[in-house]
PDB file of C-alpha atoms in Angstrom:
ATOM      1  CA  UNK A 961     -60.277-100.136 -28.438  1.00  0.00           C
ATOM      2  CA  UNK A 962     -58.091 -98.574 -25.744  1.00  0.00           C
ATOM      3  CA  UNK A 963     -58.421 -99.610 -22.121  1.00  0.00           C
ATOM      4  CA  UNK A 964     -59.574-103.171 -22.805  1.00  0.00           C
ATOM      5  CA  UNK A 965     -57.860-106.466 -22.154  1.00  0.00           C
ATOM      6  CA  UNK A 966     -58.464-109.486 -24.361  1.00  0.00           C
ATOM      7  CA  UNK A 967     -59.678-112.713 -22.799  1.00  0.00           C
ATOM      8  CA  UNK A 968     -59.498-115.988 -24.702  1.00  0.00           C
ATOM      9  CA  UNK A 969     -61.950-118.645 -23.444  1.00  0.00           C
ATOM     10  CA  UNK A 970     -59.436-121.267 -24.619  1.00  0.00           C
ATOM     11  CA  UNK A 971     -57.098-120.232 -21.820  1.00  0.00           C
ATOM     12  CA  UNK A 972     -57.864-121.470 -18.304  1.00  0.00           C
ATOM     13  CA  UNK A 973     -56.723-118.227 -16.657  1.00  0.00           C
ATOM     14  CA  UNK A 974     -58.819-116.115 -19.018  1.00  0.00           C
ATOM     15  CA  UNK A 975     -61.859-118.343 -18.506  1.00  0.00           C
ATOM     16  CA  UNK A 976     -61.477-117.871 -14.757  1.00  0.00           C
ATOM     17  CA  UNK A 977     -61.399-114.117 -15.296  1.00  0.00           C
ATOM     18  CA  UNK A 978     -64.630-114.334 -17.314  1.00  0.00           C
ATOM     19  CA  UNK A 979     -66.274-116.335 -14.540  1.00  0.00           C
ATOM     20  CA  UNK A 980     -65.121-113.774 -11.987  1.00  0.00           C
ATOM     21  CA  UNK A 981     -66.902-111.128 -14.052  1.00  0.00           C
ATOM     22  CA  UNK A 982     -70.073-113.248 -14.165  1.00  0.00           C
ATOM     23  CA  UNK A 983     -69.634-113.915 -17.896  1.00  0.00           C
ATOM     24  CA  UNK A 984     -70.558-117.433 -18.998  1.00  0.00           C
ATOM     25  CA  UNK A 985     -69.052-118.491 -22.323  1.00  0.00           C
ATOM     26  CA  UNK A 986     -70.516-121.467 -24.198  1.00  0.00           C
ATOM     27  CA  UNK A 987     -69.517-123.076 -27.495  1.00  0.00           C
ATOM     28  CA  UNK A 988     -66.598-122.475 -29.828  1.00  0.00           C
ATOM     29  CA  UNK A 989     -63.791-120.898 -27.835  1.00  0.00           C
ATOM     30  CA  UNK A 990     -61.989-119.474 -30.880  1.00  0.00           C
ATOM     31  CA  UNK A 991     -63.584-116.121 -30.139  1.00  0.00           C
ATOM     32  CA  UNK A 992     -62.557-113.250 -27.894  1.00  0.00           C
ATOM     33  CA  UNK A 993     -64.076-111.177 -25.104  1.00  0.00           C
ATOM     34  CA  UNK A 994     -62.632-107.766 -24.241  1.00  0.00           C
ATOM     35  CA  UNK A 995     -63.228-106.182 -20.832  1.00  0.00           C
ATOM     36  CA  UNK A 996     -62.122-102.949 -19.235  1.00  0.00           C
ATOM     37  CA  UNK A 997     -58.767-103.283 -17.458  1.00  0.00           C
ATOM     38  CA  UNK A 998     -60.100-101.908 -14.180  1.00  0.00           C
ATOM     39  CA  UNK A 999     -63.355-103.867 -14.188  1.00  0.00           C
ATOM     40  CA  UNK A1000     -64.279-105.139 -10.718  1.00  0.00           C
ATOM     41  CA  UNK A1001     -66.615-108.051 -10.200  1.00  0.00           C
ATOM     42  CA  UNK A1002     -70.096-106.765 -11.087  1.00  0.00           C
ATOM     43  CA  UNK A1003     -72.360-108.409  -8.513  1.00  0.00           C
ATOM     44  CA  UNK A1004     -75.520-107.633 -10.505  1.00  0.00           C
ATOM     45  CA  UNK A1005     -74.246-108.901 -13.843  1.00  0.00           C
ATOM     46  CA  UNK A1006     -75.032-112.232 -15.463  1.00  0.00           C
ATOM     47  CA  UNK A1007     -73.941-112.360 -19.086  1.00  0.00           C
ATOM     48  CA  UNK A1008     -74.257-115.468 -21.227  1.00  0.00           C
ATOM     49  CA  UNK A1009     -72.317-115.605 -24.503  1.00  0.00           C
ATOM     50  CA  UNK A1010     -72.966-118.527 -26.840  1.00  0.00           C
ATOM     51  CA  UNK A1011     -70.928-119.014 -30.015  1.00  0.00           C
ATOM     52  CA  UNK A1012     -72.053-121.845 -32.268  1.00  0.00           C
ATOM     53  CA  UNK A1013     -69.372-124.315 -33.337  1.00  0.00           C
ATOM     54  CA  UNK A1014     -68.909-122.748 -36.781  1.00  0.00           C
ATOM     55  CA  UNK A1015     -68.424-119.267 -35.291  1.00  0.00           C
ATOM     56  CA  UNK A1016     -64.831-117.988 -35.373  1.00  0.00           C
ATOM     57  CA  UNK A1017     -62.890-114.838 -34.489  1.00  0.00           C
ATOM     58  CA  UNK A1018     -65.807-112.838 -33.147  1.00  0.00           C
ATOM     59  CA  UNK A1019     -65.013-109.968 -30.785  1.00  0.00           C
ATOM     60  CA  UNK A1020     -67.244-108.893 -27.896  1.00  0.00           C
ATOM     61  CA  UNK A1021     -66.311-105.683 -26.035  1.00  0.00           C
ATOM     62  CA  UNK A1022     -67.915-105.130 -22.636  1.00  0.00           C
ATOM     63  CA  UNK A1023     -67.356-101.780 -20.922  1.00  0.00           C
ATOM     64  CA  UNK A1024     -68.322-100.694 -17.420  1.00  0.00           C
ATOM     65  CA  UNK A1025     -72.024-101.505 -17.163  1.00  0.00           C
ATOM     66  CA  UNK A1026     -74.037-101.002 -13.990  1.00  0.00           C
ATOM     67  CA  UNK A1027     -76.252-104.011 -14.615  1.00  0.00           C
ATOM     68  CA  UNK A1028     -75.957-106.460 -17.511  1.00  0.00           C
ATOM     69  CA  UNK A1029     -78.182-109.541 -17.334  1.00  0.00           C
ATOM     70  CA  UNK A1030     -78.654-110.650 -20.923  1.00  0.00           C
ATOM     71  CA  UNK A1031     -77.837-113.294 -23.518  1.00  0.00           C
ATOM     72  CA  UNK A1032     -75.675-112.962 -26.622  1.00  0.00           C
ATOM     73  CA  UNK A1033     -75.866-115.655 -29.304  1.00  0.00           C
ATOM     74  CA  UNK A1034     -73.530-115.644 -32.306  1.00  0.00           C
ATOM     75  CA  UNK A1035     -73.854-117.742 -35.437  1.00  0.00           C
ATOM     76  CA  UNK A1036     -71.188-116.407 -37.768  1.00  0.00           C
ATOM     77  CA  UNK A1037     -67.603-115.199 -37.893  1.00  0.00           C
ATOM     78  CA  UNK A1038     -65.562-112.008 -37.585  1.00  0.00           C
ATOM     79  CA  UNK A1039     -68.440-110.036 -36.094  1.00  0.00           C
ATOM     80  CA  UNK A1040     -67.778-107.198 -33.651  1.00  0.00           C
ATOM     81  CA  UNK A1041     -70.113-106.381 -30.741  1.00  0.00           C
ATOM     82  CA  UNK A1042     -69.370-103.340 -28.592  1.00  0.00           C
ATOM     83  CA  UNK A1043     -71.079-102.341 -25.356  1.00  0.00           C
ATOM     84  CA  UNK A1044     -69.724 -99.004 -24.183  1.00  0.00           C
ATOM     85  CA  UNK A1045     -69.824 -97.828 -20.552  1.00  0.00           C
ATOM     86  CA  UNK A1046     -73.544 -97.812 -20.048  1.00  0.00           C
ATOM     87  CA  UNK A1047     -76.429 -97.974 -17.628  1.00  0.00           C
ATOM     88  CA  UNK A1048     -78.498-101.148 -17.775  1.00  0.00           C
ATOM     89  CA  UNK A1049     -79.030-103.986 -20.253  1.00  0.00           C
ATOM     90  CA  UNK A1050     -81.553-106.240 -18.535  1.00  0.00           C
ATOM     91  CA  UNK A1051     -83.200-109.507 -19.625  1.00  0.00           C
ATOM     92  CA  UNK A1052     -82.439-108.862 -23.285  1.00  0.00           C
ATOM     93  CA  UNK A1053     -81.509-111.199 -26.128  1.00  0.00           C
ATOM     94  CA  UNK A1054     -78.957-110.271 -28.756  1.00  0.00           C
ATOM     95  CA  UNK A1055     -78.625-112.476 -31.844  1.00  0.00           C
ATOM     96  CA  UNK A1056     -75.807-112.039 -34.341  1.00  0.00           C
ATOM     97  CA  UNK A1057     -75.819-114.022 -37.577  1.00  0.00           C
ATOM     98  CA  UNK A1058     -73.717-113.808 -40.708  1.00  0.00           C
ATOM     99  CA  UNK A1059     -70.217-112.438 -40.980  1.00  0.00           C
ATOM    100  CA  UNK A1060     -68.310-109.192 -40.367  1.00  0.00           C
ATOM    101  CA  UNK A1061     -71.264-107.329 -38.887  1.00  0.00           C
ATOM    102  CA  UNK A1062     -71.012-104.561 -36.281  1.00  0.00           C
ATOM    103  CA  UNK A1063     -73.350-104.029 -33.335  1.00  0.00           C
ATOM    104  CA  UNK A1064     -72.735-101.058 -31.028  1.00  0.00           C
ATOM    105  CA  UNK A1065     -74.585 -99.930 -27.907  1.00  0.00           C
ATOM    106  CA  UNK A1066     -73.547 -96.453 -26.785  1.00  0.00           C
ATOM    107  CA  UNK A1067     -72.745 -95.222 -23.303  1.00  0.00           C
ATOM    108  CA  UNK A1068     -75.349 -94.583 -20.588  1.00  0.00           C
ATOM    109  CA  UNK A1069     -78.147 -96.495 -22.324  1.00  0.00           C
ATOM    110  CA  UNK A1070     -80.936 -98.254 -20.448  1.00  0.00           C
ATOM    111  CA  UNK A1071     -82.413-101.319 -22.155  1.00  0.00           C
ATOM    112  CA  UNK A1072     -84.900-103.842 -20.765  1.00  0.00           C
ATOM    113  CA  UNK A1073     -86.351-106.996 -22.333  1.00  0.00           C
ATOM    114  CA  UNK A1074     -85.222-106.081 -25.848  1.00  0.00           C
ATOM    115  CA  UNK A1075     -84.529-108.320 -28.838  1.00  0.00           C
ATOM    116  CA  UNK A1076     -81.756-107.084 -31.102  1.00  0.00           C
ATOM    117  CA  UNK A1077     -81.053-109.125 -34.221  1.00  0.00           C
ATOM    118  CA  UNK A1078     -78.391-108.447 -36.844  1.00  0.00           C
ATOM    119  CA  UNK A1079     -77.712-110.680 -39.815  1.00  0.00           C
ATOM    120  CA  UNK A1080     -76.119-110.712 -43.248  1.00  0.00           C
ATOM    121  CA  UNK A1081     -72.682-109.540 -44.345  1.00  0.00           C
ATOM    122  CA  UNK A1082     -70.981-106.315 -43.234  1.00  0.00           C
ATOM    123  CA  UNK A1083     -74.102-104.741 -41.818  1.00  0.00           C
ATOM    124  CA  UNK A1084     -74.450-102.436 -38.797  1.00  0.00           C
ATOM    125  CA  UNK A1085     -76.840-101.745 -35.961  1.00  0.00           C
ATOM    126  CA  UNK A1086     -75.820 -98.821 -33.762  1.00  0.00           C
ATOM    127  CA  UNK A1087     -77.434 -97.102 -30.788  1.00  0.00           C
ATOM    128  CA  UNK A1088     -76.069 -93.744 -29.695  1.00  0.00           C
ATOM    129  CA  UNK A1089     -75.395 -92.692 -26.136  1.00  0.00           C
ATOM    130  CA  UNK A1090     -78.030 -92.106 -23.424  1.00  0.00           C
ATOM    131  CA  UNK A1091     -80.860 -93.920 -25.199  1.00  0.00           C
ATOM    132  CA  UNK A1092     -83.816 -95.205 -23.182  1.00  0.00           C
ATOM    133  CA  UNK A1093     -85.552 -98.354 -24.435  1.00  0.00           C
ATOM    134  CA  UNK A1094     -88.640 -99.566 -22.650  1.00  0.00           C
ATOM    135  CA  UNK A1095     -89.626-103.253 -22.514  1.00  0.00           C
ATOM    136  CA  UNK A1096     -90.666-105.504 -25.383  1.00  0.00           C
ATOM    137  CA  UNK A1097     -88.669-103.743 -28.108  1.00  0.00           C
ATOM    138  CA  UNK A1098     -87.405-105.484 -31.244  1.00  0.00           C
ATOM    139  CA  UNK A1099     -84.671-104.053 -33.452  1.00  0.00           C
ATOM    140  CA  UNK A1100     -83.778-106.158 -36.482  1.00  0.00           C
ATOM    141  CA  UNK A1101     -81.992-105.478 -39.743  1.00  0.00           C
ATOM    142  CA  UNK A1102     -83.406-108.436 -41.693  1.00  0.00           C
ATOM    143  CA  UNK A1103     -86.697-110.143 -42.507  1.00  0.00           C
ATOM    144  CA  UNK A1104     -85.300-113.467 -41.195  1.00  0.00           C
ATOM    145  CA  UNK A1105     -86.375-115.281 -44.373  1.00  0.00           C
ATOM    146  CA  UNK A1106     -85.628-114.677 -48.049  1.00  0.00           C
ATOM    147  CA  UNK A1107     -88.222-113.314 -50.491  1.00  0.00           C
ATOM    148  CA  UNK A1108     -87.506-114.369 -54.069  1.00  0.00           C
ATOM    149  CA  UNK A1109     -88.642-112.698 -57.290  1.00  0.00           C
ATOM    150  CA  UNK A1110     -89.943-115.690 -59.271  1.00  0.00           C
ATOM    151  CA  UNK A1111     -89.138-114.086 -62.644  1.00  0.00           C
ATOM    152  CA  UNK A1112     -85.562-113.024 -61.934  1.00  0.00           C
ATOM    153  CA  UNK A1113     -84.940-115.708 -59.289  1.00  0.00           C
ATOM    154  CA  UNK A1114     -83.185-113.053 -57.207  1.00  0.00           C
ATOM    155  CA  UNK A1115     -83.631-112.228 -53.561  1.00  0.00           C
ATOM    156  CA  UNK A1116     -85.350-108.874 -53.113  1.00  0.00           C
ATOM    157  CA  UNK A1117     -85.189-108.332 -49.339  1.00  0.00           C
ATOM    158  CA  UNK A1118     -81.536-107.992 -48.390  1.00  0.00           C
ATOM    159  CA  UNK A1119     -80.485-106.867 -44.924  1.00  0.00           C
ATOM    160  CA  UNK A1120     -79.974-103.144 -44.261  1.00  0.00           C
ATOM    161  CA  UNK A1121     -78.251-101.082 -41.557  1.00  0.00           C
ATOM    162  CA  UNK A1122     -80.063 -99.483 -38.630  1.00  0.00           C
ATOM    163  CA  UNK A1123     -78.700 -96.364 -36.913  1.00  0.00           C
ATOM    164  CA  UNK A1124     -80.304 -94.883 -33.809  1.00  0.00           C
ATOM    165  CA  UNK A1125     -78.909 -91.522 -32.706  1.00  0.00           C
ATOM    166  CA  UNK A1126     -78.099 -90.350 -29.196  1.00  0.00           C
ATOM    167  CA  UNK A1127     -80.807 -89.660 -26.578  1.00  0.00           C
ATOM    168  CA  UNK A1128     -83.606 -91.541 -28.309  1.00  0.00           C
ATOM    169  CA  UNK A1129     -86.573 -92.757 -26.236  1.00  0.00           C
ATOM    170  CA  UNK A1130     -88.308 -95.847 -27.622  1.00  0.00           C
ATOM    171  CA  UNK A1131     -91.605 -96.723 -25.961  1.00  0.00           C
ATOM    172  CA  UNK A1132     -92.773-100.188 -24.959  1.00  0.00           C
ATOM    173  CA  UNK A1133     -93.470-102.904 -27.544  1.00  0.00           C
ATOM    174  CA  UNK A1134     -91.997-101.026 -30.498  1.00  0.00           C
ATOM    175  CA  UNK A1135     -90.351-102.587 -33.539  1.00  0.00           C
ATOM    176  CA  UNK A1136     -87.577-100.869 -35.507  1.00  0.00           C
ATOM    177  CA  UNK A1137     -87.053-102.471 -38.910  1.00  0.00           C
ATOM    178  CA  UNK A1138     -84.205-102.610 -41.402  1.00  0.00           C
ATOM    179  CA  UNK A1139     -82.897 -99.550 -43.192  1.00  0.00           C
ATOM    180  CA  UNK A1140     -84.152 -97.093 -40.572  1.00  0.00           C
ATOM    181  CA  UNK A1141     -82.225 -94.109 -39.236  1.00  0.00           C
ATOM    182  CA  UNK A1142     -83.577 -92.518 -36.056  1.00  0.00           C
ATOM    183  CA  UNK A1143     -82.449 -88.969 -35.398  1.00  0.00           C
ATOM    184  CA  UNK A1144     -81.060 -87.831 -32.048  1.00  0.00           C
ATOM    185  CA  UNK A1145     -83.384 -86.674 -29.290  1.00  0.00           C
ATOM    186  CA  UNK A1146     -86.454 -88.230 -30.888  1.00  0.00           C
ATOM    187  CA  UNK A1147     -89.332 -90.180 -29.332  1.00  0.00           C
ATOM    188  CA  UNK A1148     -91.044 -93.313 -30.660  1.00  0.00           C
ATOM    189  CA  UNK A1149     -94.501 -93.896 -29.185  1.00  0.00           C
ATOM    190  CA  UNK A1150     -95.703 -97.119 -27.557  1.00  0.00           C
ATOM    191  CA  UNK A1151     -96.420-100.013 -29.912  1.00  0.00           C
ATOM    192  CA  UNK A1152     -95.061 -98.323 -33.033  1.00  0.00           C
ATOM    193  CA  UNK A1153     -93.565-100.121 -36.028  1.00  0.00           C
ATOM    194  CA  UNK A1154     -90.819 -97.951 -37.523  1.00  0.00           C
ATOM    195  CA  UNK A1155     -90.243 -98.568 -41.232  1.00  0.00           C
ATOM    196  CA  UNK A1156     -88.909 -95.163 -42.332  1.00  0.00           C
ATOM    197  CA  UNK A1157     -86.388 -92.622 -41.063  1.00  0.00           C
ATOM    198  CA  UNK A1158     -87.281 -90.554 -38.001  1.00  0.00           C
ATOM    199  CA  UNK A1159     -86.134 -86.900 -37.988  1.00  0.00           C
ATOM    200  CA  UNK A1160     -84.119 -85.627 -35.034  1.00  0.00           C
ATOM    201  CA  UNK A1161     -86.071 -84.079 -32.126  1.00  0.00           C
ATOM    202  CA  UNK A1162     -89.399 -85.372 -33.342  1.00  0.00           C
ATOM    203  CA  UNK A1163     -92.244 -87.598 -32.092  1.00  0.00           C
ATOM    204  CA  UNK A1164     -93.483 -90.500 -34.197  1.00  0.00           C
ATOM    205  CA  UNK A1165     -96.113 -93.153 -33.442  1.00  0.00           C
ATOM    206  CA  UNK A1166     -98.367 -95.690 -35.103  1.00  0.00           C
ATOM    207  CA  UNK A1167     -98.277 -98.732 -37.400  1.00  0.00           C
ATOM    208  CA  UNK A1168     -96.441 -97.825 -39.480  1.00  0.00           C
ATOM    209  CA  UNK A1169     -94.975 -94.968 -37.455  1.00  0.00           C
ATOM    210  CA  UNK A1170     -95.761 -91.491 -38.778  1.00  0.00           C
ATOM    211  CA  UNK A1171     -94.611 -88.046 -37.785  1.00  0.00           C
ATOM    212  CA  UNK A1172     -96.763 -86.571 -34.996  1.00  0.00           C
ATOM    213  CA  UNK A1173     -94.774 -83.511 -33.988  1.00  0.00           C
ATOM    214  CA  UNK A1174     -91.454 -81.788 -34.703  1.00  0.00           C
ATOM    215  CA  UNK A1175     -89.124 -79.806 -32.433  1.00  0.00           C
ATOM    216  CA  UNK A1176     -89.692 -81.887 -29.301  1.00  0.00           C
ATOM    217  CA  UNK A1177     -87.385 -83.911 -27.084  1.00  0.00           C
ATOM    218  CA  UNK A1178     -87.575 -85.583 -23.668  1.00  0.00           C
ATOM    219  CA  UNK A1179     -86.058 -85.953 -20.205  1.00  0.00           C
ATOM    220  CA  UNK A1180     -85.721 -89.012 -18.000  1.00  0.00           C
ATOM    221  CA  UNK A1181     -87.499 -87.152 -15.236  1.00  0.00           C
ATOM    222  CA  UNK A1182     -91.309 -87.390 -15.306  1.00  0.00           C
ATOM    223  CA  UNK A1183     -91.568 -83.965 -13.682  1.00  0.00           C
ATOM    224  CA  UNK A1184     -88.523 -81.974 -14.835  1.00  0.00           C
ATOM    225  CA  UNK A1185     -87.562 -78.765 -13.132  1.00  0.00           C
ATOM    226  CA  UNK A1186     -87.226 -75.495 -15.013  1.00  0.00           C
ATOM    227  CA  UNK A1187     -83.466 -75.916 -14.848  1.00  0.00           C
ATOM    228  CA  UNK A1188     -83.659 -79.357 -16.452  1.00  0.00           C
ATOM    229  CA  UNK A1189     -85.879 -78.066 -19.250  1.00  0.00           C
ATOM    230  CA  UNK A1190     -83.554 -75.109 -19.843  1.00  0.00           C
ATOM    231  CA  UNK A1191     -80.546 -77.428 -19.948  1.00  0.00           C
ATOM    232  CA  UNK A1192     -82.290 -79.647 -22.489  1.00  0.00           C
ATOM    233  CA  UNK A1193     -83.169 -76.703 -24.725  1.00  0.00           C
ATOM    234  CA  UNK A1194     -79.644 -75.302 -24.503  1.00  0.00           C
ATOM    235  CA  UNK A1195     -78.130 -78.671 -25.359  1.00  0.00           C
ATOM    236  CA  UNK A1196     -80.333 -79.062 -28.419  1.00  0.00           C
ATOM    237  CA  UNK A1197     -79.578 -75.522 -29.537  1.00  0.00           C
ATOM    238  CA  UNK A1198     -75.805 -75.685 -28.970  1.00  0.00           C
ATOM    239  CA  UNK A1199     -75.097 -79.069 -30.490  1.00  0.00           C
ATOM    240  CA  UNK A1200     -75.722 -78.570 -34.178  1.00  0.00           C
ATOM    241  CA  UNK A1201     -74.951 -82.221 -34.926  1.00  0.00           C
ATOM    242  CA  UNK A1202     -77.773 -83.137 -32.550  1.00  0.00           C
ATOM    243  CA  UNK A1203     -80.280 -81.783 -35.056  1.00  0.00           C
ATOM    244  CA  UNK A1204     -78.932 -83.425 -38.205  1.00  0.00           C
ATOM    245  CA  UNK A1205     -80.367 -86.790 -39.205  1.00  0.00           C
ATOM    246  CA  UNK A1206     -79.592 -89.505 -38.556  1.00  0.00           C
ATOM    247  CA  UNK A1207     -77.706 -88.260 -35.523  1.00  0.00           C
TER     248      UNK A1207
END
């Protein structure tokens, strides 16, 4: 990715740079952290990265983030984690297991007290730009334990990708499970468990989540002005890709 510099925790100078950026690195140092070249010391940031001893050649990209106070734990190799220039990632826990997986958090997202878990081999979890995640949210692409068909002796619950489009609002205490694609501009109601795809610009809620209403979206303002509402409607109308699932 352009505009990043690579820091190797094995190197004393690079480790000092990580400490200056309030990034604590623990465990196997045969992994790499990439930061923006012009990154100043973020006073509000406190990032803890832990790579277990068997974890090798993982790459963690950290863009310009206003406030990042979260933990990243990796148990696997050749995984890629990307945090684009974004708003806030606060008191969250990110767990990466397995090998060659990709986790991406888009720009201008706000995330608080979330648990994001990705496991398996060559799987993906992606969040588009300008998403708003309330507290107590879990996003996971696996069931954490294997389920075996006793006749065939085969595992029947493999990991699956999760893709969340841009400008998605996920309410408090929601769970987004494996194989789900959430369309752009959509809303997931408080306490929902999402097991199936969510159409773009729609509202879903419940356990399991079901479609409540189509052709709706949201603003960060609790009392938007007429201009803000008009801008939202124009954006949805003009950006044809905004209306196509999953993005």
